Amino acid sequence: MSVVVCLQKALRTGTSTRLDERVFAMCEFKTQPLPQLMKMIHPDLYRLDNVTDQGALHLNDTIVPQPHLQHLSAERLSPDGAFLMDCGDAFYLWIGKNCSDAFIRDVLGCPSYASVPPNMSHIPELQTPRSERVRAFLDWLQDNRAFSSTVHVLKDDSSAKSAFFQHLVEDRSESASSYQEFLQHIHQQVSK
């Protein structure tokens, strides 16, 4: 977990983080409730384009799908998928460039990948089974926190996708080794 903490804006080195962003991140570290802080440090990543009702929770006449957690690595992202990252204070819905038009139409209300607006900040309430499943899951995540989180829809070819990729803490970055490299380093130190 210590390598993940070092990747946060408040503590990372070797990268161009503006001073005001670093100070804001430090203040968040000191003031956020623990569950919120844990999501900010180590977000949850879910694949949504293939979500089903299998294994869903049944709460107050609502079926809440429970997609499997994914590893926080770019290796897990598929260009034909749609992935939701829960960062505590924000949700990022990353849409792969080969994501099916049916998912994009049913969940985002856009006819194709190319028609998804670059600054989309909500998921519309559409009367499709796929939209209802995604909305039920998002609403369930929102209900389990003290305040509402913003939603950012990011296309794979968007310049804003760096906000999503910076949270993939199992990958190597310019300021830290990958999680696997960190574990190998610990193993070498213990073996000495």
PDB file of C-alpha atoms in Angstrom:
ATOM      1  CA  MET A   1       0.000   0.000   0.000  1.00  0.00           C
ATOM      2  CA  SER A   2       2.911   2.375   0.603  1.00  0.00           C
ATOM      3  CA  VAL A   3       3.781   2.525  -3.113  1.00  0.00           C
ATOM      4  CA  VAL A   4       0.163   3.470  -3.837  1.00  0.00           C
ATOM      5  CA  VAL A   5       0.258   6.298  -1.290  1.00  0.00           C
ATOM      6  CA  CYS A   6       3.447   7.642  -2.894  1.00  0.00           C
ATOM      7  CA  LEU A   7       1.586   7.962  -6.215  1.00  0.00           C
ATOM      8  CA  GLN A   8      -0.916  10.455  -4.765  1.00  0.00           C
ATOM      9  CA  LYS A   9      -0.625  14.124  -5.745  1.00  0.00           C
ATOM     10  CA  ALA A  10       0.009  15.087  -2.131  1.00  0.00           C
ATOM     11  CA  LEU A  11       3.156  12.958  -1.880  1.00  0.00           C
ATOM     12  CA  ARG A  12       4.466  12.085  -5.336  1.00  0.00           C
ATOM     13  CA  THR A  13       7.781  13.386  -6.592  1.00  0.00           C
ATOM     14  CA  GLY A  14       9.378  13.628 -10.007  1.00  0.00           C
ATOM     15  CA  THR A  15       6.236  14.822 -11.725  1.00  0.00           C
ATOM     16  CA  SER A  16       4.918  18.247 -12.536  1.00  0.00           C
ATOM     17  CA  THR A  17       2.177  18.730  -9.971  1.00  0.00           C
ATOM     18  CA  ARG A  18       1.164  22.333  -9.468  1.00  0.00           C
ATOM     19  CA  LEU A  19       1.572  23.648  -5.932  1.00  0.00           C
ATOM     20  CA  ASP A  20      -2.111  24.439  -5.459  1.00  0.00           C
ATOM     21  CA  GLU A  21      -3.073  20.902  -6.566  1.00  0.00           C
ATOM     22  CA  ARG A  22      -0.556  19.418  -4.121  1.00  0.00           C
ATOM     23  CA  VAL A  23      -1.816  21.565  -1.217  1.00  0.00           C
ATOM     24  CA  PHE A  24      -5.436  20.708  -2.052  1.00  0.00           C
ATOM     25  CA  ALA A  25      -4.539  16.991  -2.116  1.00  0.00           C
ATOM     26  CA  MET A  26      -2.792  17.312   1.263  1.00  0.00           C
ATOM     27  CA  CYS A  27      -5.874  18.988   2.749  1.00  0.00           C
ATOM     28  CA  GLU A  28      -8.057  16.196   1.360  1.00  0.00           C
ATOM     29  CA  PHE A  29      -5.779  13.601   2.978  1.00  0.00           C
ATOM     30  CA  LYS A  30      -6.208  15.287   6.337  1.00  0.00           C
ATOM     31  CA  THR A  31      -9.962  15.889   6.206  1.00  0.00           C
ATOM     32  CA  GLN A  32     -11.649  13.078   4.242  1.00  0.00           C
ATOM     33  CA  PRO A  33     -13.505  10.286   6.047  1.00  0.00           C
ATOM     34  CA  LEU A  34     -11.480   7.069   5.973  1.00  0.00           C
ATOM     35  CA  PRO A  35     -13.694   5.163   3.465  1.00  0.00           C
ATOM     36  CA  GLN A  36     -13.507   8.135   1.091  1.00  0.00           C
ATOM     37  CA  LEU A  37      -9.754   8.451   1.556  1.00  0.00           C
ATOM     38  CA  MET A  38      -9.214   4.752   0.861  1.00  0.00           C
ATOM     39  CA  LYS A  39     -11.070   5.068  -2.467  1.00  0.00           C
ATOM     40  CA  MET A  40      -8.957   8.109  -3.348  1.00  0.00           C
ATOM     41  CA  ILE A  41      -5.760   6.163  -2.636  1.00  0.00           C
ATOM     42  CA  HIS A  42      -6.842   2.864  -4.177  1.00  0.00           C
ATOM     43  CA  PRO A  43      -9.942   3.278  -6.398  1.00  0.00           C
ATOM     44  CA  ASP A  44     -12.287   0.486  -7.428  1.00  0.00           C
ATOM     45  CA  LEU A  45     -12.444  -0.414 -11.127  1.00  0.00           C
ATOM     46  CA  TYR A  46     -15.414  -2.232 -12.687  1.00  0.00           C
ATOM     47  CA  ARG A  47     -16.158  -3.346 -16.228  1.00  0.00           C
ATOM     48  CA  LEU A  48     -19.679  -2.188 -17.099  1.00  0.00           C
ATOM     49  CA  ASP A  49     -20.254  -3.079 -20.753  1.00  0.00           C
ATOM     50  CA  ASN A  50     -20.936  -6.730 -19.894  1.00  0.00           C
ATOM     51  CA  VAL A  51     -22.725  -6.260 -16.546  1.00  0.00           C
ATOM     52  CA  THR A  52     -25.621  -8.637 -15.879  1.00  0.00           C
ATOM     53  CA  ASP A  53     -28.066  -9.288 -13.060  1.00  0.00           C
ATOM     54  CA  GLN A  54     -26.203 -12.469 -12.084  1.00  0.00           C
ATOM     55  CA  GLY A  55     -25.075 -12.132  -8.460  1.00  0.00           C
ATOM     56  CA  ALA A  56     -27.014  -8.872  -8.076  1.00  0.00           C
ATOM     57  CA  LEU A  57     -28.254  -7.482  -4.774  1.00  0.00           C
ATOM     58  CA  HIS A  58     -32.023  -7.230  -4.319  1.00  0.00           C
ATOM     59  CA  LEU A  59     -32.718  -4.055  -2.322  1.00  0.00           C
ATOM     60  CA  ASN A  60     -36.186  -2.533  -1.915  1.00  0.00           C
ATOM     61  CA  ASP A  61     -37.551  -3.819  -5.226  1.00  0.00           C
ATOM     62  CA  THR A  62     -34.361  -2.703  -6.982  1.00  0.00           C
ATOM     63  CA  ILE A  63     -31.884  -5.074  -8.578  1.00  0.00           C
ATOM     64  CA  VAL A  64     -28.333  -3.782  -8.119  1.00  0.00           C
ATOM     65  CA  PRO A  65     -25.749  -5.548 -10.316  1.00  0.00           C
ATOM     66  CA  GLN A  66     -22.392  -6.329  -8.738  1.00  0.00           C
ATOM     67  CA  PRO A  67     -19.698  -6.277 -11.443  1.00  0.00           C
ATOM     68  CA  HIS A  68     -16.360  -7.858 -10.585  1.00  0.00           C
ATOM     69  CA  LEU A  69     -13.517  -5.673  -9.367  1.00  0.00           C
ATOM     70  CA  GLN A  70     -10.673  -5.315 -11.870  1.00  0.00           C
ATOM     71  CA  HIS A  71      -6.976  -4.788 -11.187  1.00  0.00           C
ATOM     72  CA  LEU A  72      -5.894  -1.147 -11.456  1.00  0.00           C
ATOM     73  CA  SER A  73      -3.713  -1.710 -14.503  1.00  0.00           C
ATOM     74  CA  ALA A  74      -3.959  -0.583 -18.127  1.00  0.00           C
ATOM     75  CA  GLU A  75      -3.468  -4.252 -19.053  1.00  0.00           C
ATOM     76  CA  ARG A  76      -7.012  -4.914 -17.801  1.00  0.00           C
ATOM     77  CA  LEU A  77      -8.572  -2.255 -20.015  1.00  0.00           C
ATOM     78  CA  SER A  78     -10.014  -3.542 -23.248  1.00  0.00           C
ATOM     79  CA  PRO A  79     -10.625  -1.213 -26.214  1.00  0.00           C
ATOM     80  CA  ASP A  80     -14.020  -2.870 -26.690  1.00  0.00           C
ATOM     81  CA  GLY A  81     -15.089  -2.245 -23.081  1.00  0.00           C
ATOM     82  CA  ALA A  82     -16.456   0.418 -20.761  1.00  0.00           C
ATOM     83  CA  PHE A  83     -14.915   0.709 -17.283  1.00  0.00           C
ATOM     84  CA  LEU A  84     -16.107   2.615 -14.235  1.00  0.00           C
ATOM     85  CA  MET A  85     -13.513   3.828 -11.733  1.00  0.00           C
ATOM     86  CA  ASP A  86     -14.756   4.872  -8.290  1.00  0.00           C
ATOM     87  CA  CYS A  87     -12.210   7.330  -6.873  1.00  0.00           C
ATOM     88  CA  GLY A  88     -14.288   8.374  -3.874  1.00  0.00           C
ATOM     89  CA  ASP A  89     -14.775  12.001  -4.850  1.00  0.00           C
ATOM     90  CA  ALA A  90     -15.335  11.242  -8.558  1.00  0.00           C
ATOM     91  CA  PHE A  91     -16.422   8.508 -10.938  1.00  0.00           C
ATOM     92  CA  TYR A  92     -14.672   8.046 -14.281  1.00  0.00           C
ATOM     93  CA  LEU A  93     -16.435   6.087 -17.006  1.00  0.00           C
ATOM     94  CA  TRP A  94     -13.758   5.216 -19.582  1.00  0.00           C
ATOM     95  CA  ILE A  95     -15.137   4.195 -22.973  1.00  0.00           C
ATOM     96  CA  GLY A  96     -12.831   2.138 -25.200  1.00  0.00           C
ATOM     97  CA  LYS A  97     -12.654   3.166 -28.854  1.00  0.00           C
ATOM     98  CA  ASN A  98     -14.152  -0.175 -29.953  1.00  0.00           C
ATOM     99  CA  CYS A  99     -16.917  -0.225 -27.332  1.00  0.00           C
ATOM    100  CA  SER A 100     -20.158  -1.504 -28.826  1.00  0.00           C
ATOM    101  CA  ASP A 101     -22.531   1.059 -30.263  1.00  0.00           C
ATOM    102  CA  ALA A 102     -25.343  -0.784 -28.454  1.00  0.00           C
ATOM    103  CA  PHE A 103     -23.792  -0.036 -25.030  1.00  0.00           C
ATOM    104  CA  ILE A 104     -23.091   3.587 -25.962  1.00  0.00           C
ATOM    105  CA  ARG A 105     -26.633   4.045 -27.266  1.00  0.00           C
ATOM    106  CA  ASP A 106     -28.318   2.215 -24.362  1.00  0.00           C
ATOM    107  CA  VAL A 107     -26.308   3.841 -21.544  1.00  0.00           C
ATOM    108  CA  LEU A 108     -25.098   7.205 -22.844  1.00  0.00           C
ATOM    109  CA  GLY A 109     -27.867   7.971 -25.325  1.00  0.00           C
ATOM    110  CA  CYS A 110     -25.388   8.598 -28.155  1.00  0.00           C
ATOM    111  CA  PRO A 111     -25.562   6.696 -31.462  1.00  0.00           C
ATOM    112  CA  SER A 112     -21.839   5.846 -31.612  1.00  0.00           C
ATOM    113  CA  TYR A 113     -18.429   6.287 -29.989  1.00  0.00           C
ATOM    114  CA  ALA A 114     -17.656   9.281 -32.215  1.00  0.00           C
ATOM    115  CA  SER A 115     -20.803  11.090 -31.059  1.00  0.00           C
ATOM    116  CA  VAL A 116     -20.017  10.923 -27.319  1.00  0.00           C
ATOM    117  CA  PRO A 117     -19.367  14.547 -26.256  1.00  0.00           C
ATOM    118  CA  PRO A 118     -15.834  15.237 -24.979  1.00  0.00           C
ATOM    119  CA  ASN A 119     -16.976  16.816 -21.684  1.00  0.00           C
ATOM    120  CA  MET A 120     -19.900  14.562 -20.774  1.00  0.00           C
ATOM    121  CA  SER A 121     -20.438  14.793 -17.014  1.00  0.00           C
ATOM    122  CA  HIS A 122     -23.523  12.679 -16.383  1.00  0.00           C
ATOM    123  CA  ILE A 123     -25.088   9.394 -17.335  1.00  0.00           C
ATOM    124  CA  PRO A 124     -28.623   9.991 -18.605  1.00  0.00           C
ATOM    125  CA  GLU A 125     -31.601   8.065 -17.258  1.00  0.00           C
ATOM    126  CA  LEU A 126     -32.722   6.040 -20.260  1.00  0.00           C
ATOM    127  CA  GLN A 127     -35.480   3.436 -20.397  1.00  0.00           C
ATOM    128  CA  THR A 128     -33.271   0.514 -21.458  1.00  0.00           C
ATOM    129  CA  PRO A 129     -32.400  -2.545 -19.350  1.00  0.00           C
ATOM    130  CA  ARG A 130     -28.671  -1.857 -19.713  1.00  0.00           C
ATOM    131  CA  SER A 131     -29.079   1.771 -18.630  1.00  0.00           C
ATOM    132  CA  GLU A 132     -31.205   0.736 -15.658  1.00  0.00           C
ATOM    133  CA  ARG A 133     -28.528  -1.750 -14.526  1.00  0.00           C
ATOM    134  CA  VAL A 134     -25.719   0.810 -14.824  1.00  0.00           C
ATOM    135  CA  ARG A 135     -27.795   3.522 -13.104  1.00  0.00           C
ATOM    136  CA  ALA A 136     -28.803   1.140 -10.286  1.00  0.00           C
ATOM    137  CA  PHE A 137     -25.144   0.293  -9.674  1.00  0.00           C
ATOM    138  CA  LEU A 138     -24.066   3.955  -9.761  1.00  0.00           C
ATOM    139  CA  ASP A 139     -26.926   4.978  -7.460  1.00  0.00           C
ATOM    140  CA  TRP A 140     -25.971   2.203  -5.030  1.00  0.00           C
ATOM    141  CA  LEU A 141     -22.365   3.444  -4.986  1.00  0.00           C
ATOM    142  CA  GLN A 142     -23.578   7.025  -4.454  1.00  0.00           C
ATOM    143  CA  ASP A 143     -25.889   5.960  -1.595  1.00  0.00           C
ATOM    144  CA  ASN A 144     -22.934   4.484   0.305  1.00  0.00           C
ATOM    145  CA  ARG A 145     -21.133   7.817   0.736  1.00  0.00           C
ATOM    146  CA  ALA A 146     -21.625  10.998   2.681  1.00  0.00           C
ATOM    147  CA  PHE A 147     -21.870  13.232  -0.404  1.00  0.00           C
ATOM    148  CA  SER A 148     -22.470  12.889  -4.111  1.00  0.00           C
ATOM    149  CA  SER A 149     -19.540  12.279  -6.446  1.00  0.00           C
ATOM    150  CA  THR A 150     -19.193  13.763  -9.916  1.00  0.00           C
ATOM    151  CA  VAL A 151     -19.249  11.567 -13.020  1.00  0.00           C
ATOM    152  CA  HIS A 152     -16.784  12.087 -15.881  1.00  0.00           C
ATOM    153  CA  VAL A 153     -17.276  10.185 -19.141  1.00  0.00           C
ATOM    154  CA  LEU A 154     -13.923   9.817 -20.907  1.00  0.00           C
ATOM    155  CA  LYS A 155     -13.303   8.471 -24.378  1.00  0.00           C
ATOM    156  CA  ASP A 156     -10.122   6.515 -25.075  1.00  0.00           C
ATOM    157  CA  ASP A 157      -8.895   9.204 -27.472  1.00  0.00           C
ATOM    158  CA  SER A 158      -9.718  12.083 -25.105  1.00  0.00           C
ATOM    159  CA  SER A 159      -6.997  14.384 -23.825  1.00  0.00           C
ATOM    160  CA  ALA A 160      -8.670  14.192 -20.390  1.00  0.00           C
ATOM    161  CA  LYS A 161      -8.032  10.450 -20.078  1.00  0.00           C
ATOM    162  CA  SER A 162      -4.868  11.161 -18.053  1.00  0.00           C
ATOM    163  CA  ALA A 163      -7.162  11.850 -15.073  1.00  0.00           C
ATOM    164  CA  PHE A 164      -8.289   8.222 -15.369  1.00  0.00           C
ATOM    165  CA  PHE A 165      -4.905   6.654 -16.096  1.00  0.00           C
ATOM    166  CA  GLN A 166      -3.153   8.368 -13.170  1.00  0.00           C
ATOM    167  CA  HIS A 167      -5.281   6.201 -10.845  1.00  0.00           C
ATOM    168  CA  LEU A 168      -4.063   2.924 -12.384  1.00  0.00           C
ATOM    169  CA  VAL A 169      -1.724   2.398  -9.448  1.00  0.00           C
ATOM    170  CA  GLU A 170      -0.514  -1.056 -10.455  1.00  0.00           C
ATOM    171  CA  ASP A 171       1.263   0.408 -13.494  1.00  0.00           C
ATOM    172  CA  ARG A 172       4.688   2.006 -13.579  1.00  0.00           C
ATOM    173  CA  SER A 173       4.706   5.787 -13.575  1.00  0.00           C
ATOM    174  CA  GLU A 174       7.364   8.460 -13.909  1.00  0.00           C
ATOM    175  CA  SER A 175       7.401   8.920 -10.131  1.00  0.00           C
ATOM    176  CA  ALA A 176       7.182   5.318  -8.883  1.00  0.00           C
ATOM    177  CA  SER A 177       7.724   1.714  -9.802  1.00  0.00           C
ATOM    178  CA  SER A 178       4.846  -0.605 -10.582  1.00  0.00           C
ATOM    179  CA  TYR A 179       3.209  -2.551  -7.779  1.00  0.00           C
ATOM    180  CA  GLN A 180       4.884  -5.754  -9.002  1.00  0.00           C
ATOM    181  CA  GLU A 181       8.316  -4.065  -9.058  1.00  0.00           C
ATOM    182  CA  PHE A 182       7.675  -2.748  -5.549  1.00  0.00           C
ATOM    183  CA  LEU A 183       6.874  -6.275  -4.303  1.00  0.00           C
ATOM    184  CA  GLN A 184      10.016  -7.636  -5.978  1.00  0.00           C
ATOM    185  CA  HIS A 185      12.072  -4.926  -4.260  1.00  0.00           C
ATOM    186  CA  ILE A 186      10.571  -5.825  -0.862  1.00  0.00           C
ATOM    187  CA  HIS A 187      11.260  -9.514  -1.515  1.00  0.00           C
ATOM    188  CA  GLN A 188      14.903  -8.745  -2.365  1.00  0.00           C
ATOM    189  CA  GLN A 189      15.310  -6.648   0.784  1.00  0.00           C
ATOM    190  CA  VAL A 190      13.829  -9.368   2.984  1.00  0.00           C
ATOM    191  CA  SER A 191      15.981 -12.063   1.344  1.00  0.00           C
ATOM    192  CA  LYS A 192      19.254 -10.259   2.170  1.00  0.00           C
TER     193      LYS A 192
END
